[in-house]
């Protein structure tokens, strides 16, 4: 009222706001008459008299009364009565009547009584302790409301509950069914898929009660004492080791810690990739371990190359047939009753740690270009740094580990597939069982609870691989051909013109002919169909326009979208809670269309500082620094293979040990690039500008990476197999630009006390384009921190690669390994570089082990020497005999290095 009168006086009389003594009586009356309704209206609008909700700015309204209802709110029965009475009264009495009917008597109480507790959905559950689904970043979700939560909040709570609870356990056994244990060890989900299908097959047989177990959930082992039959499906990771998460269980079983298993019947399905040296090694070792423990094999081990479903199905059929021949004991009435509902076989779900199945929403710190790109053929590489926080524990990684990145499919690829299928993308589809847990991002950033369904556009965006489908897609397309089309296949193959082009144009016979060829060729034909063309799922559907399949058929034939692994290229001592990786962008053209790698293009082209990206730490225990920091190391890492060696070098220079992966957040830890700048410069001014660009456009402190996948999926390097060359010594080129092949840069670690010699062989295309870490490497070499053999394969006519530089430094390599106990590391392309390096290493060993007087643990016994000398005399080729002797000894010597952990590889196929 005062404000209204002041305003009237000021506008009408020209007075000030300081006094209302001069306001006429008529003005005061008008102000009072107008002010009272306005004040009442404002109070009503702000909920002072309302019983329908609590005003969020009035804390008193959250105090409880003795009658269990929040203060200021009447009991439900009173509300109904008031509403009826209010209709008979004037509108001016409506709010006041409510106030009169409420007993406001506010009382205090324990603070816990103010917190919101969700009521159980069913009366039968009222005494059960419910899981707390309140949002920790939303204070309102903890407040006690007088009315039921909104529909949206209720649905969100239900989605959270569904996500935490997981799938319902299978039904319990029947008394006459025999228990069969099915275990799987997986890295990318294929072993799990096989195990699930095997369980379904056993249930369909009617005689068996399959119990599915993930090896990763039993790191301390498993009690097989009461088991009769065990069926295992397990993949091999990287260079012949178990999958990451089930590794502890596999090593427990391989070590013979399961005890005597003479009562157990078993069979193993070993998964692998023939492209790798140690094909199906993990499955083979598990098979041997069970046999050594006395278990009986019911059907021979099946080694499966990639995703050969014909081999998998044959093993499953043989395993079921083998079980049928056994007289397994049924579970019985008592056990069946106790196990009803599968409660005994499935424990309550545990809270998941941050990891592959629950990736952390990391905040992007920087995405920094590292290459000087002048044309489309130049490599594009970026350094990405993410903040994983202190509390997550992900910052406590170990040099040699990899950063797993979940990246979505691009919008263009998703929309292309939706257009081919003729769907709008809004249709709800089930959330795949393999999809990771989606937690809300830190600090309240966007992140919705995961439910049981999601729009198909979202599912294609982040759940499914849209590049290479399963073989089921081609079976579905074959079955979906119009009636009579399959009979035209043979005749269509005799026609003129490109068969695929005719198929794409709508020729039903040509479509049938192409599908028939692919299905007849099996997995090898499908690999060729995709690998050499780079086609996507949308390209496949366009090739067969007459075969219309449903959306559910399509989704059932798609693989899971896998995370990409990139070797971590930073040390945990650089900055608490931060991780760096360097990613080379993958772009190519397929069938006349531009295509890009899912993760590399997402990181390099889409992410910006402040964005969130879901990540996890992939442990790599077979790629580690020596325990003793004074042990010399030799590193061969061209292109993106340099990534883990940057971490190795920095970790040693910053004073870390092999297993020092923790940070205390103290002043001794320097943030990000400043740490590497200090470490690489050795206190000098030669590289004080860690983040600045060099004269050739290459930024310092890059972090270049490449992952080592379990199943042969490529983690692309910046340079591929063509960037593995080493030509020039850095020191001489830096000085005068000459092509001196023999001059290394840096000759020891004189000023770094207690740090063993670190020798690095690195190669790339050109100094002025993709010399990753160029500034850092030169500074390290100049300070004596490393001995650097660096080269650029495209700067001269004759290409010289890292294996050639290794050959030129044979004496140094042999002395460090044989005399000083050095560890030898290789990281990068497995298709050519890694094999070529190993061949040169064997040649170095052979030449020296064949020399007279050489004594090593790998030398042959006198009897073997005599036999070889006799064969050499018969051939009259003493030189050949020496080479034969040296080659055999070299192979054994290398195997000894590998067994002792002194020869380690982190390689992948591009």
PDB file of C-alpha atoms in Angstrom, residues 414-642:
ATOM      1  CA  UNK A 414      22.075 -43.255 -37.990  1.00  0.00           C
ATOM      2  CA  UNK A 415      19.781 -41.159 -40.175  1.00  0.00           C
ATOM      3  CA  UNK A 416      21.026 -42.941 -43.279  1.00  0.00           C
ATOM      4  CA  UNK A 417      20.045 -46.328 -41.830  1.00  0.00           C
ATOM      5  CA  UNK A 418      16.669 -45.051 -40.604  1.00  0.00           C
ATOM      6  CA  UNK A 419      15.973 -43.725 -44.091  1.00  0.00           C
ATOM      7  CA  UNK A 420      16.796 -47.045 -45.721  1.00  0.00           C
ATOM      8  CA  UNK A 421      14.545 -48.862 -43.246  1.00  0.00           C
ATOM      9  CA  UNK A 422      11.745 -46.320 -43.673  1.00  0.00           C
ATOM     10  CA  UNK A 423      11.228 -45.654 -39.944  1.00  0.00           C
ATOM     11  CA  UNK A 424      11.038 -42.297 -38.207  1.00  0.00           C
ATOM     12  CA  UNK A 425      13.267 -43.204 -35.260  1.00  0.00           C
ATOM     13  CA  UNK A 426      10.690 -42.591 -32.523  1.00  0.00           C
ATOM     14  CA  UNK A 427       9.519 -46.184 -32.152  1.00  0.00           C
ATOM     15  CA  UNK A 428      10.483 -47.598 -28.732  1.00  0.00           C
ATOM     16  CA  UNK A 429      12.710 -50.675 -28.744  1.00  0.00           C
ATOM     17  CA  UNK A 430      14.117 -52.763 -25.876  1.00  0.00           C
ATOM     18  CA  UNK A 431      17.392 -51.598 -24.378  1.00  0.00           C
ATOM     19  CA  UNK A 432      20.010 -54.250 -25.305  1.00  0.00           C
ATOM     20  CA  UNK A 433      21.241 -56.369 -22.422  1.00  0.00           C
ATOM     21  CA  UNK A 434      24.841 -55.398 -23.158  1.00  0.00           C
ATOM     22  CA  UNK A 435      24.261 -51.646 -22.935  1.00  0.00           C
ATOM     23  CA  UNK A 436      26.332 -49.995 -20.228  1.00  0.00           C
ATOM     24  CA  UNK A 437      24.822 -48.459 -17.100  1.00  0.00           C
ATOM     25  CA  UNK A 438      23.977 -44.817 -17.708  1.00  0.00           C
ATOM     26  CA  UNK A 439      24.580 -42.745 -14.599  1.00  0.00           C
ATOM     27  CA  UNK A 440      23.761 -39.051 -14.515  1.00  0.00           C
ATOM     28  CA  UNK A 441      26.844 -36.996 -15.260  1.00  0.00           C
ATOM     29  CA  UNK A 442      28.718 -35.147 -12.560  1.00  0.00           C
ATOM     30  CA  UNK A 443      27.452 -31.844 -11.262  1.00  0.00           C
ATOM     31  CA  UNK A 444      23.938 -32.496 -12.487  1.00  0.00           C
ATOM     32  CA  UNK A 445      24.833 -32.608 -16.167  1.00  0.00           C
ATOM     33  CA  UNK A 446      22.477 -34.347 -18.533  1.00  0.00           C
ATOM     34  CA  UNK A 447      22.151 -38.042 -17.976  1.00  0.00           C
ATOM     35  CA  UNK A 448      18.854 -39.882 -17.916  1.00  0.00           C
ATOM     36  CA  UNK A 449      18.143 -43.055 -15.971  1.00  0.00           C
ATOM     37  CA  UNK A 450      18.140 -46.164 -18.098  1.00  0.00           C
ATOM     38  CA  UNK A 451      14.811 -47.877 -18.559  1.00  0.00           C
ATOM     39  CA  UNK A 452      13.663 -50.964 -20.387  1.00  0.00           C
ATOM     40  CA  UNK A 453      13.032 -49.208 -23.710  1.00  0.00           C
ATOM     41  CA  UNK A 454      14.435 -46.310 -25.697  1.00  0.00           C
ATOM     42  CA  UNK A 455      13.647 -44.734 -29.086  1.00  0.00           C
ATOM     43  CA  UNK A 456      15.188 -46.667 -31.938  1.00  0.00           C
ATOM     44  CA  UNK A 457      17.132 -43.582 -33.025  1.00  0.00           C
ATOM     45  CA  UNK A 458      18.820 -43.432 -29.628  1.00  0.00           C
ATOM     46  CA  UNK A 459      19.466 -47.184 -29.651  1.00  0.00           C
ATOM     47  CA  UNK A 460      21.163 -47.000 -33.046  1.00  0.00           C
ATOM     48  CA  UNK A 461      23.102 -43.973 -31.884  1.00  0.00           C
ATOM     49  CA  UNK A 462      24.777 -45.545 -28.871  1.00  0.00           C
ATOM     50  CA  UNK A 463      24.044 -49.280 -28.650  1.00  0.00           C
ATOM     51  CA  UNK A 464      24.563 -50.931 -32.056  1.00  0.00           C
ATOM     52  CA  UNK A 465      27.492 -51.368 -34.424  1.00  0.00           C
ATOM     53  CA  UNK A 466      26.287 -50.054 -37.799  1.00  0.00           C
ATOM     54  CA  UNK A 467      29.409 -51.148 -39.655  1.00  0.00           C
ATOM     55  CA  UNK A 468      29.647 -54.983 -39.720  1.00  0.00           C
ATOM     56  CA  UNK A 469      26.510 -57.003 -38.789  1.00  0.00           C
ATOM     57  CA  UNK A 470      26.171 -60.637 -37.802  1.00  0.00           C
ATOM     58  CA  UNK A 471      25.681 -63.364 -40.390  1.00  0.00           C
ATOM     59  CA  UNK A 472      22.041 -63.527 -39.262  1.00  0.00           C
ATOM     60  CA  UNK A 473      21.320 -60.418 -41.322  1.00  0.00           C
ATOM     61  CA  UNK A 474      22.025 -62.281 -44.567  1.00  0.00           C
ATOM     62  CA  UNK A 475      19.919 -65.256 -43.508  1.00  0.00           C
ATOM     63  CA  UNK A 476      17.061 -62.859 -42.722  1.00  0.00           C
ATOM     64  CA  UNK A 477      17.453 -61.121 -46.092  1.00  0.00           C
ATOM     65  CA  UNK A 478      17.468 -64.468 -47.899  1.00  0.00           C
ATOM     66  CA  UNK A 479      14.247 -65.502 -46.161  1.00  0.00           C
ATOM     67  CA  UNK A 480      12.654 -62.110 -46.916  1.00  0.00           C
ATOM     68  CA  UNK A 481      13.146 -62.305 -50.692  1.00  0.00           C
ATOM     69  CA  UNK A 482       9.877 -62.316 -52.664  1.00  0.00           C
ATOM     70  CA  UNK A 483       8.393 -65.652 -53.556  1.00  0.00           C
ATOM     71  CA  UNK A 484      10.219 -67.267 -56.448  1.00  0.00           C
ATOM     72  CA  UNK A 485      13.305 -65.020 -56.210  1.00  0.00           C
ATOM     73  CA  UNK A 486      15.472 -67.737 -54.647  1.00  0.00           C
ATOM     74  CA  UNK A 487      14.858 -70.001 -57.636  1.00  0.00           C
ATOM     75  CA  UNK A 488      16.237 -67.298 -59.943  1.00  0.00           C
ATOM     76  CA  UNK A 489      19.623 -67.218 -58.220  1.00  0.00           C
ATOM     77  CA  UNK A 490      21.396 -69.763 -60.418  1.00  0.00           C
ATOM     78  CA  UNK A 491      20.251 -68.240 -63.672  1.00  0.00           C
ATOM     79  CA  UNK A 492      21.034 -64.699 -62.551  1.00  0.00           C
ATOM     80  CA  UNK A 493      24.662 -65.607 -62.011  1.00  0.00           C
ATOM     81  CA  UNK A 494      25.022 -66.261 -65.749  1.00  0.00           C
ATOM     82  CA  UNK A 495      23.794 -62.828 -66.754  1.00  0.00           C
ATOM     83  CA  UNK A 496      25.881 -59.897 -67.965  1.00  0.00           C
ATOM     84  CA  UNK A 497      26.971 -56.918 -65.919  1.00  0.00           C
ATOM     85  CA  UNK A 498      28.100 -56.528 -62.346  1.00  0.00           C
ATOM     86  CA  UNK A 499      26.006 -58.775 -60.149  1.00  0.00           C
ATOM     87  CA  UNK A 500      25.917 -56.409 -57.155  1.00  0.00           C
ATOM     88  CA  UNK A 501      25.021 -53.450 -59.351  1.00  0.00           C
ATOM     89  CA  UNK A 502      22.152 -55.422 -60.835  1.00  0.00           C
ATOM     90  CA  UNK A 503      21.045 -56.424 -57.344  1.00  0.00           C
ATOM     91  CA  UNK A 504      21.056 -52.815 -56.138  1.00  0.00           C
ATOM     92  CA  UNK A 505      18.935 -51.790 -59.132  1.00  0.00           C
ATOM     93  CA  UNK A 506      16.189 -54.211 -58.073  1.00  0.00           C
ATOM     94  CA  UNK A 507      16.975 -57.409 -60.005  1.00  0.00           C
ATOM     95  CA  UNK A 508      15.530 -60.045 -57.666  1.00  0.00           C
ATOM     96  CA  UNK A 509      17.492 -62.858 -59.275  1.00  0.00           C
ATOM     97  CA  UNK A 510      20.753 -60.941 -58.853  1.00  0.00           C
ATOM     98  CA  UNK A 511      19.903 -60.241 -55.200  1.00  0.00           C
ATOM     99  CA  UNK A 512      19.290 -63.921 -54.604  1.00  0.00           C
ATOM    100  CA  UNK A 513      22.533 -64.846 -56.392  1.00  0.00           C
ATOM    101  CA  UNK A 514      24.660 -62.481 -54.285  1.00  0.00           C
ATOM    102  CA  UNK A 515      23.066 -63.690 -51.034  1.00  0.00           C
ATOM    103  CA  UNK A 516      23.527 -67.309 -52.065  1.00  0.00           C
ATOM    104  CA  UNK A 517      27.235 -66.719 -52.732  1.00  0.00           C
ATOM    105  CA  UNK A 518      27.775 -64.977 -49.391  1.00  0.00           C
ATOM    106  CA  UNK A 519      25.936 -67.617 -47.396  1.00  0.00           C
ATOM    107  CA  UNK A 520      27.738 -70.438 -49.174  1.00  0.00           C
ATOM    108  CA  UNK A 521      31.134 -68.795 -48.548  1.00  0.00           C
ATOM    109  CA  UNK A 522      30.593 -68.615 -44.796  1.00  0.00           C
ATOM    110  CA  UNK A 523      32.542 -66.356 -42.442  1.00  0.00           C
ATOM    111  CA  UNK A 524      35.487 -65.928 -44.829  1.00  0.00           C
ATOM    112  CA  UNK A 525      33.220 -64.619 -47.608  1.00  0.00           C
ATOM    113  CA  UNK A 526      31.525 -62.188 -45.258  1.00  0.00           C
ATOM    114  CA  UNK A 527      34.877 -60.923 -43.950  1.00  0.00           C
ATOM    115  CA  UNK A 528      35.982 -60.196 -47.485  1.00  0.00           C
ATOM    116  CA  UNK A 529      32.611 -58.622 -48.319  1.00  0.00           C
ATOM    117  CA  UNK A 530      33.082 -56.025 -45.571  1.00  0.00           C
ATOM    118  CA  UNK A 531      36.844 -55.660 -45.130  1.00  0.00           C
ATOM    119  CA  UNK A 532      37.720 -54.836 -48.718  1.00  0.00           C
ATOM    120  CA  UNK A 533      34.841 -52.484 -49.385  1.00  0.00           C
ATOM    121  CA  UNK A 534      34.309 -50.735 -46.054  1.00  0.00           C
ATOM    122  CA  UNK A 535      30.553 -51.015 -46.543  1.00  0.00           C
ATOM    123  CA  UNK A 536      28.055 -50.340 -43.756  1.00  0.00           C
ATOM    124  CA  UNK A 537      24.773 -51.993 -42.793  1.00  0.00           C
ATOM    125  CA  UNK A 538      22.873 -49.363 -44.784  1.00  0.00           C
ATOM    126  CA  UNK A 539      24.904 -50.319 -47.874  1.00  0.00           C
ATOM    127  CA  UNK A 540      23.930 -53.962 -47.397  1.00  0.00           C
ATOM    128  CA  UNK A 541      20.226 -53.147 -47.211  1.00  0.00           C
ATOM    129  CA  UNK A 542      20.475 -51.022 -50.355  1.00  0.00           C
ATOM    130  CA  UNK A 543      22.019 -53.948 -52.209  1.00  0.00           C
ATOM    131  CA  UNK A 544      18.926 -56.070 -51.510  1.00  0.00           C
ATOM    132  CA  UNK A 545      15.956 -53.684 -51.864  1.00  0.00           C
ATOM    133  CA  UNK A 546      13.453 -56.502 -52.502  1.00  0.00           C
ATOM    134  CA  UNK A 547      14.227 -58.193 -49.176  1.00  0.00           C
ATOM    135  CA  UNK A 548      12.248 -56.199 -46.621  1.00  0.00           C
ATOM    136  CA  UNK A 549      12.989 -57.178 -43.036  1.00  0.00           C
ATOM    137  CA  UNK A 550      11.389 -55.856 -39.860  1.00  0.00           C
ATOM    138  CA  UNK A 551      13.043 -53.512 -37.411  1.00  0.00           C
ATOM    139  CA  UNK A 552      13.273 -56.253 -34.785  1.00  0.00           C
ATOM    140  CA  UNK A 553      14.978 -58.550 -37.313  1.00  0.00           C
ATOM    141  CA  UNK A 554      17.503 -55.849 -38.106  1.00  0.00           C
ATOM    142  CA  UNK A 555      18.315 -55.123 -34.466  1.00  0.00           C
ATOM    143  CA  UNK A 556      18.670 -58.832 -33.751  1.00  0.00           C
ATOM    144  CA  UNK A 557      21.318 -59.069 -36.475  1.00  0.00           C
ATOM    145  CA  UNK A 558      23.411 -56.111 -35.279  1.00  0.00           C
ATOM    146  CA  UNK A 559      26.431 -56.408 -33.020  1.00  0.00           C
ATOM    147  CA  UNK A 560      27.040 -54.392 -29.879  1.00  0.00           C
ATOM    148  CA  UNK A 561      28.792 -51.063 -30.377  1.00  0.00           C
ATOM    149  CA  UNK A 562      32.118 -51.665 -28.674  1.00  0.00           C
ATOM    150  CA  UNK A 563      34.275 -49.143 -26.847  1.00  0.00           C
ATOM    151  CA  UNK A 564      37.580 -48.236 -28.467  1.00  0.00           C
ATOM    152  CA  UNK A 565      40.850 -48.693 -26.605  1.00  0.00           C
ATOM    153  CA  UNK A 566      43.697 -46.186 -26.744  1.00  0.00           C
ATOM    154  CA  UNK A 567      46.986 -46.636 -24.905  1.00  0.00           C
ATOM    155  CA  UNK A 568      47.246 -44.068 -22.148  1.00  0.00           C
ATOM    156  CA  UNK A 569      50.060 -41.677 -22.974  1.00  0.00           C
ATOM    157  CA  UNK A 570      50.375 -39.887 -19.659  1.00  0.00           C
ATOM    158  CA  UNK A 571      51.669 -40.722 -16.210  1.00  0.00           C
ATOM    159  CA  UNK A 572      49.396 -40.677 -13.159  1.00  0.00           C
ATOM    160  CA  UNK A 573      52.070 -38.489 -11.562  1.00  0.00           C
ATOM    161  CA  UNK A 574      51.408 -35.675 -14.053  1.00  0.00           C
ATOM    162  CA  UNK A 575      48.070 -34.600 -12.624  1.00  0.00           C
ATOM    163  CA  UNK A 576      45.671 -36.182 -10.167  1.00  0.00           C
ATOM    164  CA  UNK A 577      42.485 -37.405 -11.781  1.00  0.00           C
ATOM    165  CA  UNK A 578      43.504 -36.682 -15.363  1.00  0.00           C
ATOM    166  CA  UNK A 579      44.189 -39.045 -18.248  1.00  0.00           C
ATOM    167  CA  UNK A 580      45.632 -38.329 -21.690  1.00  0.00           C
ATOM    168  CA  UNK A 581      45.407 -40.228 -24.954  1.00  0.00           C
ATOM    169  CA  UNK A 582      46.224 -39.346 -28.527  1.00  0.00           C
ATOM    170  CA  UNK A 583      43.876 -40.435 -31.264  1.00  0.00           C
ATOM    171  CA  UNK A 584      44.529 -40.578 -34.976  1.00  0.00           C
ATOM    172  CA  UNK A 585      41.431 -39.769 -36.964  1.00  0.00           C
ATOM    173  CA  UNK A 586      40.278 -42.539 -39.300  1.00  0.00           C
ATOM    174  CA  UNK A 587      38.610 -41.403 -42.514  1.00  0.00           C
ATOM    175  CA  UNK A 588      38.173 -43.290 -45.774  1.00  0.00           C
ATOM    176  CA  UNK A 589      35.922 -43.634 -48.786  1.00  0.00           C
ATOM    177  CA  UNK A 590      33.721 -46.695 -49.293  1.00  0.00           C
ATOM    178  CA  UNK A 591      31.473 -47.298 -52.290  1.00  0.00           C
ATOM    179  CA  UNK A 592      31.858 -43.652 -53.255  1.00  0.00           C
ATOM    180  CA  UNK A 593      30.824 -42.329 -49.834  1.00  0.00           C
ATOM    181  CA  UNK A 594      32.979 -40.690 -47.171  1.00  0.00           C
ATOM    182  CA  UNK A 595      33.209 -42.754 -44.007  1.00  0.00           C
ATOM    183  CA  UNK A 596      34.886 -42.207 -40.655  1.00  0.00           C
ATOM    184  CA  UNK A 597      35.911 -44.160 -37.589  1.00  0.00           C
ATOM    185  CA  UNK A 598      33.312 -44.028 -34.838  1.00  0.00           C
ATOM    186  CA  UNK A 599      35.484 -43.012 -31.887  1.00  0.00           C
ATOM    187  CA  UNK A 600      38.352 -41.249 -33.635  1.00  0.00           C
ATOM    188  CA  UNK A 601      36.075 -38.935 -35.628  1.00  0.00           C
ATOM    189  CA  UNK A 602      33.858 -38.291 -32.601  1.00  0.00           C
ATOM    190  CA  UNK A 603      36.809 -37.249 -30.458  1.00  0.00           C
ATOM    191  CA  UNK A 604      38.638 -35.221 -33.104  1.00  0.00           C
ATOM    192  CA  UNK A 605      35.634 -33.524 -34.703  1.00  0.00           C
ATOM    193  CA  UNK A 606      32.805 -33.435 -32.160  1.00  0.00           C
ATOM    194  CA  UNK A 607      34.225 -33.141 -28.643  1.00  0.00           C
ATOM    195  CA  UNK A 608      35.184 -29.796 -27.179  1.00  0.00           C
ATOM    196  CA  UNK A 609      36.360 -28.688 -23.720  1.00  0.00           C
ATOM    197  CA  UNK A 610      33.614 -29.071 -21.149  1.00  0.00           C
ATOM    198  CA  UNK A 611      31.844 -31.897 -22.967  1.00  0.00           C
ATOM    199  CA  UNK A 612      31.320 -35.282 -21.356  1.00  0.00           C
ATOM    200  CA  UNK A 613      32.582 -38.576 -22.723  1.00  0.00           C
ATOM    201  CA  UNK A 614      32.100 -41.983 -21.104  1.00  0.00           C
ATOM    202  CA  UNK A 615      35.396 -43.686 -20.337  1.00  0.00           C
ATOM    203  CA  UNK A 616      36.941 -46.455 -18.268  1.00  0.00           C
ATOM    204  CA  UNK A 617      40.426 -47.800 -17.548  1.00  0.00           C
ATOM    205  CA  UNK A 618      41.354 -51.002 -19.355  1.00  0.00           C
ATOM    206  CA  UNK A 619      44.071 -52.776 -17.389  1.00  0.00           C
ATOM    207  CA  UNK A 620      46.990 -54.209 -19.356  1.00  0.00           C
ATOM    208  CA  UNK A 621      49.115 -56.156 -16.832  1.00  0.00           C
ATOM    209  CA  UNK A 622      51.252 -57.701 -19.594  1.00  0.00           C
ATOM    210  CA  UNK A 623      52.706 -54.363 -20.641  1.00  0.00           C
ATOM    211  CA  UNK A 624      54.523 -52.923 -17.644  1.00  0.00           C
ATOM    212  CA  UNK A 625      57.729 -51.168 -16.717  1.00  0.00           C
ATOM    213  CA  UNK A 626      60.348 -53.224 -14.843  1.00  0.00           C
ATOM    214  CA  UNK A 627      59.987 -53.158 -11.071  1.00  0.00           C
ATOM    215  CA  UNK A 628      63.499 -51.733 -10.757  1.00  0.00           C
ATOM    216  CA  UNK A 629      63.635 -48.250 -12.331  1.00  0.00           C
ATOM    217  CA  UNK A 630      67.369 -48.695 -12.954  1.00  0.00           C
ATOM    218  CA  UNK A 631      66.703 -51.557 -15.411  1.00  0.00           C
ATOM    219  CA  UNK A 632      67.361 -50.453 -19.008  1.00  0.00           C
ATOM    220  CA  UNK A 633      64.430 -50.509 -21.429  1.00  0.00           C
ATOM    221  CA  UNK A 634      64.304 -50.614 -25.237  1.00  0.00           C
ATOM    222  CA  UNK A 635      61.111 -49.295 -26.839  1.00  0.00           C
ATOM    223  CA  UNK A 636      60.007 -49.685 -30.462  1.00  0.00           C
ATOM    224  CA  UNK A 637      56.907 -47.606 -31.158  1.00  0.00           C
ATOM    225  CA  UNK A 638      56.411 -46.005 -34.570  1.00  0.00           C
ATOM    226  CA  UNK A 639      53.351 -43.876 -35.195  1.00  0.00           C
ATOM    227  CA  UNK A 640      50.705 -44.230 -32.535  1.00  0.00           C
ATOM    228  CA  UNK A 641      52.758 -46.990 -30.940  1.00  0.00           C
ATOM    229  CA  UNK A 642      54.687 -44.209 -29.229  1.00  0.00           C
TER     230      UNK A 642
END
